[in-house]
Amino acid sequence: MNPTLFVLLLALFCYGLLAWGVRTLPRENWQIFAALPRRRNADGAWQGLNLTWYGLLTANAYLVATAILFLLLGALHAPLAAVLTVAILMLGICVPASRVVAWLVEGKAHTFTVGGAVFVGTLVAPWVVGLANLLPWAEGDRPLPILATLAAIVTAYAFGEGLGRLACLSFGCCYGKPLEECGPLLRRLFGRRPLVFSGELKKIAYASGLAGKPVVPVQMLTATLYVTTGLLNIGLFLAGHFALAFLLGTLVTQGWRVASELLRADYRGDQSFSAYQWMGLAAIPYALAMAWYFAAPATLRPDLGAGLAALWQPALLLALQALWLVIFLYTGRSAVTGATLSFHVHRERI
């Protein structure tokens, strides 16, 4: 497939999904999609476990991001075992870090932070790739080019967090400031089509009391910027510009992480300049140092056809399905909402 056509088709899919999400997901009925009965109460009703759209959309984002990672590294004819090792190690580190860092920064045991997970991932990514090249099953294979692999990782991350912001729209988290508290420029920019959440179970409602009030659509700004960066990065990667793709992806995503917090109203710690902003700021010089340290001659020529073929393997498809299920079960079982269920028979239909 022609790389330009591929990027255009991917852009059509992503932007269409984002357009649907911003219109639909802030509504009250798009937070919980199922409730499972767990324990029966004395009155005959059941305590329920809520399964959330947040978890489903987060799992979708992880799935897309991981598929893009395999696509890009497959375009370099990278060994499947090495790529699987990198993916498993990165996910095994970053997914738990999303909860641990939130607990350390915000003091909350039942929340997640993408910013903290990304910072941890940024620190460990070069060394995870180096470790994957040293493992026994990598012997005899061509080692993963570290800078190109880092470019693929940051590209996958841009898509993952960009599409993952749909989950934030569903849950009502990571929300912006009320427009009434913003300056005239922001009110003029977003006043005609403000973002408004409905539903008392949304985080924006119970944490800040902002349900029904127009807020800065920071989730959609982030989603649009990150997806656009990911699309540009795919073009750069397939053209062999790995250092540029790595630096562009890191500078845009981490620079926006620092700037976007100025537009947010949710709790980010007690400091005026949050720990997440410091993490984003620190990631930029670290990435510059990694780009310099792992610089290599541009001899690799990515092949999109090989990347698409690499995705179409039964083992990989099963692994992606398993990943989706694990992420959904980890993030989709609501710990902050509950349900009371009752069941009955329609006697008139017997």
Coordinates of C-alpha atoms in Angstrom, one line a residue:
M1 CA 0.0 0.0 0.0
N2 CA 1.1 3.5 -0.7
P3 CA 2.3 5.2 2.6
T4 CA 0.4 8.4 1.8
L5 CA -2.8 6.5 1.2
F6 CA -2.3 4.5 4.4
V7 CA -1.8 7.7 6.5
L8 CA -4.9 9.3 4.9
L9 CA -7.1 6.3 5.6
L10 CA -5.8 6.2 9.2
A11 CA -6.5 9.9 9.6
L12 CA -10.0 9.5 8.3
F13 CA -10.7 6.7 10.8
C14 CA -9.1 8.6 13.8
Y15 CA -10.7 12.0 13.2
G16 CA -14.1 10.4 12.5
L17 CA -13.8 8.5 15.8
L18 CA -12.8 11.7 17.7
A19 CA -15.7 13.7 16.1
W20 CA -18.1 11.0 17.2
G21 CA -16.6 10.9 20.7
V22 CA -16.8 14.6 21.5
R23 CA -20.5 14.7 20.5
T24 CA -21.5 11.5 22.3
L25 CA -19.3 10.5 25.2
P26 CA -19.9 13.4 27.6
R27 CA -23.5 12.3 27.9
E28 CA -24.6 10.5 31.1
N29 CA -25.5 7.2 29.4
W30 CA -22.0 6.7 28.0
Q31 CA -20.2 6.1 31.3
I32 CA -21.4 2.6 32.3
F33 CA -22.2 0.0 29.6
A34 CA -22.9 -3.0 31.8
A35 CA -23.4 -4.0 35.5
L36 CA -22.8 -7.5 36.8
P37 CA -24.5 -8.9 39.9
R38 CA -22.1 -9.9 42.6
R39 CA -23.7 -10.3 46.0
R40 CA -27.4 -10.5 47.0
N41 CA -28.7 -8.1 49.7
A42 CA -31.2 -9.1 52.4
D43 CA -33.9 -7.2 50.5
G44 CA -33.4 -9.4 47.4
A45 CA -31.5 -6.8 45.4
W46 CA -28.0 -7.4 44.2
Q47 CA -24.8 -5.3 44.6
G48 CA -23.4 -4.8 41.1
L49 CA -20.0 -4.3 39.5
N50 CA -20.0 -1.6 36.9
L51 CA -18.1 -2.2 33.7
T52 CA -17.3 1.2 32.1
W53 CA -16.9 2.7 28.7
Y54 CA -13.7 4.1 30.1
G55 CA -12.2 0.7 30.3
L56 CA -13.4 -0.4 26.9
L57 CA -12.1 2.8 25.2
T58 CA -8.8 2.6 27.1
A59 CA -8.4 -1.0 25.9
N60 CA -9.1 0.1 22.4
A61 CA -6.5 2.8 22.6
Y62 CA -3.9 0.3 23.9
L63 CA -4.8 -2.1 21.1
V64 CA -4.3 0.5 18.4
A65 CA -1.1 1.8 19.9
T66 CA 0.4 -1.7 20.2
A67 CA -0.7 -2.6 16.6
I68 CA 1.0 0.6 15.3
L69 CA 4.2 -0.4 17.2
F70 CA 4.2 -3.8 15.6
L71 CA 3.4 -2.3 12.2
L72 CA 6.3 0.2 12.3
L73 CA 8.8 -2.3 13.6
G74 CA 7.5 -4.9 11.2
A75 CA 8.2 -2.4 8.4
L76 CA 11.9 -2.7 9.5
H77 CA 11.7 -6.5 9.3
A78 CA 12.3 -6.6 13.1
P79 CA 12.2 -10.1 14.7
L80 CA 8.7 -10.8 16.2
A81 CA 10.2 -12.2 19.4
A82 CA 12.2 -9.1 20.1
V83 CA 9.2 -6.8 19.4
L84 CA 7.0 -8.9 21.6
T85 CA 9.6 -8.6 24.4
V86 CA 9.7 -4.8 24.1
A87 CA 5.9 -4.6 24.1
I88 CA 5.4 -6.9 27.0
L89 CA 8.1 -5.2 29.1
M90 CA 6.9 -1.7 28.4
L91 CA 3.3 -2.5 29.1
G92 CA 4.3 -4.5 32.2
I93 CA 6.1 -1.4 33.5
C94 CA 3.8 1.4 32.4
V95 CA 0.4 -0.1 33.2
P96 CA 1.1 -0.6 36.9
A97 CA 3.0 2.7 36.9
S98 CA -0.2 4.5 35.9
R99 CA -1.7 3.7 39.2
V100 CA 1.5 3.8 41.4
V101 CA 2.5 7.3 40.3
A102 CA -1.1 8.6 40.8
W103 CA -1.0 7.2 44.3
L104 CA 2.4 8.9 45.0
V105 CA 1.4 12.3 43.5
E106 CA -2.3 12.6 44.3
G107 CA -2.6 10.2 47.2
K108 CA -5.4 8.2 45.5
A109 CA -5.4 4.5 45.2
H110 CA -8.2 4.1 42.7
T111 CA -7.1 6.4 39.9
F112 CA -4.8 6.3 36.9
T113 CA -2.3 8.8 35.4
V114 CA -1.2 8.5 31.9
G115 CA 1.4 11.3 32.5
G116 CA 3.1 9.4 35.2
A117 CA 3.1 6.2 33.2
V118 CA 4.6 7.9 30.2
F119 CA 7.4 9.5 32.2
V120 CA 8.4 6.1 33.6
G121 CA 8.1 4.6 30.1
T122 CA 10.3 7.4 28.7
L123 CA 13.0 6.7 31.2
V124 CA 13.1 2.9 30.7
A125 CA 12.4 2.6 27.0
P126 CA 16.0 2.8 25.6
W127 CA 17.2 0.3 28.1
V128 CA 14.2 -2.1 27.6
V129 CA 15.1 -2.1 23.9
G130 CA 18.8 -2.8 24.7
L131 CA 17.7 -5.6 27.1
A132 CA 15.5 -7.2 24.4
N133 CA 18.5 -7.3 22.1
L134 CA 20.5 -9.2 24.7
L135 CA 18.0 -11.9 25.5
P136 CA 18.7 -15.5 24.4
W137 CA 15.9 -15.7 21.8
A138 CA 17.3 -12.6 20.1
E139 CA 20.6 -14.4 19.3
G140 CA 21.1 -14.8 15.6
D141 CA 18.5 -12.1 14.7
R142 CA 19.3 -8.6 13.6
P143 CA 19.2 -6.4 16.8
L144 CA 16.4 -3.8 17.1
P145 CA 17.8 -0.4 16.0
I146 CA 17.3 1.6 19.3
L147 CA 16.6 5.0 17.9
A148 CA 14.1 3.7 15.3
T149 CA 12.4 1.6 18.0
L150 CA 12.2 4.6 20.2
A151 CA 10.6 6.5 17.3
A152 CA 8.1 3.7 16.9
I153 CA 7.3 3.7 20.6
V154 CA 6.6 7.4 20.8
T155 CA 4.5 7.2 17.7
A156 CA 2.4 4.4 19.1
Y157 CA 2.1 6.4 22.4
A158 CA 0.8 9.5 20.6
F159 CA -2.0 7.4 19.1
G160 CA -2.6 5.6 22.3
E161 CA -3.0 8.7 24.4
G162 CA -4.8 10.6 21.7
L163 CA -7.5 7.9 21.2
G164 CA -7.4 7.2 25.0
R165 CA -8.8 10.7 25.6
L166 CA -12.1 9.3 24.5
A167 CA -12.1 7.3 27.7
C168 CA -11.6 10.6 29.6
L169 CA -14.7 12.1 27.8
S170 CA -16.7 9.1 29.0
F171 CA -15.6 9.1 32.6
G172 CA -15.5 12.9 32.8
C173 CA -11.9 13.1 34.0
C174 CA -8.9 15.2 32.9
Y175 CA -11.3 18.1 32.4
G176 CA -10.7 21.7 31.6
K177 CA -11.5 24.9 33.5
P178 CA -15.0 26.4 33.4
L179 CA -15.2 28.8 30.6
E180 CA -16.7 31.4 33.0
E181 CA -13.4 31.5 34.8
C182 CA -11.3 31.8 31.7
G183 CA -10.2 34.9 29.8
P184 CA -11.9 36.5 26.8
L185 CA -9.7 34.7 24.3
L186 CA -10.6 31.2 25.6
R187 CA -14.3 32.1 25.9
R188 CA -14.3 33.3 22.4
L189 CA -12.5 30.2 21.1
F190 CA -14.7 27.7 22.8
G191 CA -17.8 29.5 23.7
R192 CA -19.8 28.6 20.6
R193 CA -19.3 24.9 21.0
P194 CA -18.4 24.3 24.6
L195 CA -17.8 20.9 26.1
V196 CA -20.5 20.1 28.7
F197 CA -20.7 16.9 30.7
S198 CA -23.9 15.4 32.1
G199 CA -24.4 12.9 34.9
E200 CA -23.7 12.8 38.6
L201 CA -21.4 9.8 38.3
K202 CA -18.9 11.7 36.0
K203 CA -15.7 12.6 37.9
I204 CA -16.2 16.3 36.8
A205 CA -19.5 16.2 38.8
Y206 CA -18.5 14.6 42.1
A207 CA -15.0 16.0 42.2
S208 CA -15.6 19.6 41.1
G209 CA -19.3 20.1 40.8
L210 CA -19.0 21.2 37.1
A211 CA -21.6 18.9 35.5
G212 CA -23.7 20.9 33.1
K213 CA -21.2 23.8 32.9
P214 CA -19.2 24.7 29.8
V215 CA -15.5 23.8 30.2
V216 CA -12.4 24.1 28.1
P217 CA -12.4 21.0 25.9
V218 CA -8.8 20.0 26.9
Q219 CA -9.4 16.3 26.2
M220 CA -10.3 17.0 22.6
L221 CA -7.4 19.4 22.2
T222 CA -5.0 16.7 23.5
A223 CA -6.6 14.0 21.3
T224 CA -6.5 16.0 18.1
L225 CA -2.9 17.2 18.7
Y226 CA -1.6 13.8 19.6
V227 CA -3.3 11.9 16.8
T228 CA -2.1 14.5 14.3
T229 CA 1.4 14.1 15.7
G230 CA 1.1 10.3 15.4
L231 CA 0.1 10.6 11.7
L232 CA 3.0 12.9 10.9
N233 CA 5.3 10.6 12.8
I234 CA 4.2 7.6 10.7
G235 CA 5.0 9.5 7.5
L236 CA 8.4 10.5 8.9
F237 CA 9.1 6.9 10.1
L238 CA 8.2 5.3 6.8
A239 CA 10.5 7.9 5.1
G240 CA 13.4 6.8 7.3
H241 CA 13.6 10.0 9.5
F242 CA 13.7 8.2 12.8
A243 CA 15.4 10.8 14.9
L244 CA 13.0 13.5 13.7
A245 CA 10.0 11.3 14.4
F246 CA 11.3 10.5 17.9
L247 CA 12.0 14.2 18.7
L248 CA 8.9 15.5 17.2
G249 CA 6.7 13.0 19.0
T250 CA 8.4 13.7 22.4
L251 CA 8.6 17.5 22.1
V252 CA 4.9 17.8 21.1
T253 CA 3.4 15.4 23.5
Q254 CA 5.5 16.3 26.5
G255 CA 5.5 20.0 25.7
W256 CA 1.7 19.9 25.5
R257 CA 1.6 18.0 28.8
V258 CA 3.3 20.9 30.5
A259 CA 1.1 23.6 28.8
S260 CA -2.2 21.8 28.9
E261 CA -2.2 21.5 32.7
L262 CA -2.7 25.3 32.7
L263 CA -6.1 24.7 31.2
R264 CA -7.2 21.9 33.5
A265 CA -9.4 22.1 36.6
D266 CA -9.0 18.5 38.0
Y267 CA -6.8 17.9 41.0
R268 CA -3.1 17.5 40.0
G269 CA -1.4 17.6 43.4
D270 CA -0.9 20.5 45.8
Q271 CA 1.8 22.4 43.9
S272 CA 1.1 25.3 41.5
F273 CA 3.5 23.6 39.0
S274 CA 2.4 20.0 39.2
A275 CA 4.6 16.9 39.4
Y276 CA 3.2 15.8 36.0
Q277 CA 4.4 19.1 34.5
W278 CA 7.9 18.5 36.0
M279 CA 7.8 15.0 34.5
G280 CA 6.9 16.3 31.0
L281 CA 9.6 19.0 31.3
A282 CA 12.2 16.5 32.3
A283 CA 11.4 14.1 29.5
I284 CA 12.4 16.6 26.8
P285 CA 16.1 17.0 27.6
Y286 CA 16.2 13.3 28.3
A287 CA 14.8 12.5 24.8
L288 CA 17.3 14.9 23.3
A289 CA 20.2 13.1 25.0
M290 CA 18.9 9.7 23.9
A291 CA 18.6 11.0 20.3
W292 CA 22.2 12.1 20.4
Y293 CA 23.5 9.0 22.3
F294 CA 21.8 6.4 20.0
A295 CA 22.2 8.3 16.7
A296 CA 23.0 6.0 13.8
P297 CA 23.5 6.3 10.1
A298 CA 20.2 6.4 8.1
T299 CA 20.6 3.1 6.3
L300 CA 17.2 1.4 7.1
R301 CA 14.4 1.6 4.6
P302 CA 11.0 0.8 6.1
D303 CA 8.6 -1.2 4.0
L304 CA 5.0 -0.6 4.8
G305 CA 3.9 -3.8 3.0
A306 CA 6.2 -5.8 5.3
G307 CA 4.7 -4.0 8.3
L308 CA 1.1 -4.8 7.3
A309 CA 2.1 -8.4 6.7
A310 CA 3.7 -8.6 10.1
L311 CA 0.4 -7.7 11.7
W312 CA -1.4 -10.6 10.0
Q313 CA 0.0 -13.4 12.0
P314 CA -2.2 -15.7 14.2
A315 CA 0.1 -15.5 17.2
L316 CA 0.2 -11.7 17.1
L317 CA -3.5 -11.3 16.6
L318 CA -4.2 -13.6 19.6
A319 CA -1.7 -11.6 21.6
L320 CA -3.5 -8.3 20.7
Q321 CA -6.8 -9.8 21.7
A322 CA -5.4 -11.0 25.1
L323 CA -3.9 -7.5 25.6
W324 CA -7.3 -5.9 25.0
L325 CA -8.9 -8.2 27.5
V326 CA -6.3 -7.6 30.2
I327 CA -6.4 -3.8 29.9
F328 CA -10.2 -3.9 29.9
L329 CA -10.3 -6.0 33.1
Y330 CA -7.7 -3.8 34.7
T331 CA -9.2 -0.4 33.9
G332 CA -12.9 -1.2 33.2
R333 CA -14.1 -2.5 36.5
S334 CA -15.2 0.6 38.3
A335 CA -13.9 1.1 41.8
V336 CA -15.5 4.5 42.5
T337 CA -19.1 3.7 41.4
G338 CA -21.5 1.0 42.4
A339 CA -24.9 -0.4 41.4
T340 CA -27.9 -1.9 43.0
L341 CA -29.7 -4.4 40.7
S342 CA -33.1 -6.1 40.9
F343 CA -34.6 -8.7 38.6
H344 CA -38.2 -9.8 38.0
V345 CA -40.3 -12.0 35.7
H346 CA -42.7 -10.5 33.2
R347 CA -45.7 -12.6 34.2
E348 CA -47.8 -11.4 31.3
R349 CA -45.3 -12.9 28.9
I350 CA -45.3 -16.4 30.3

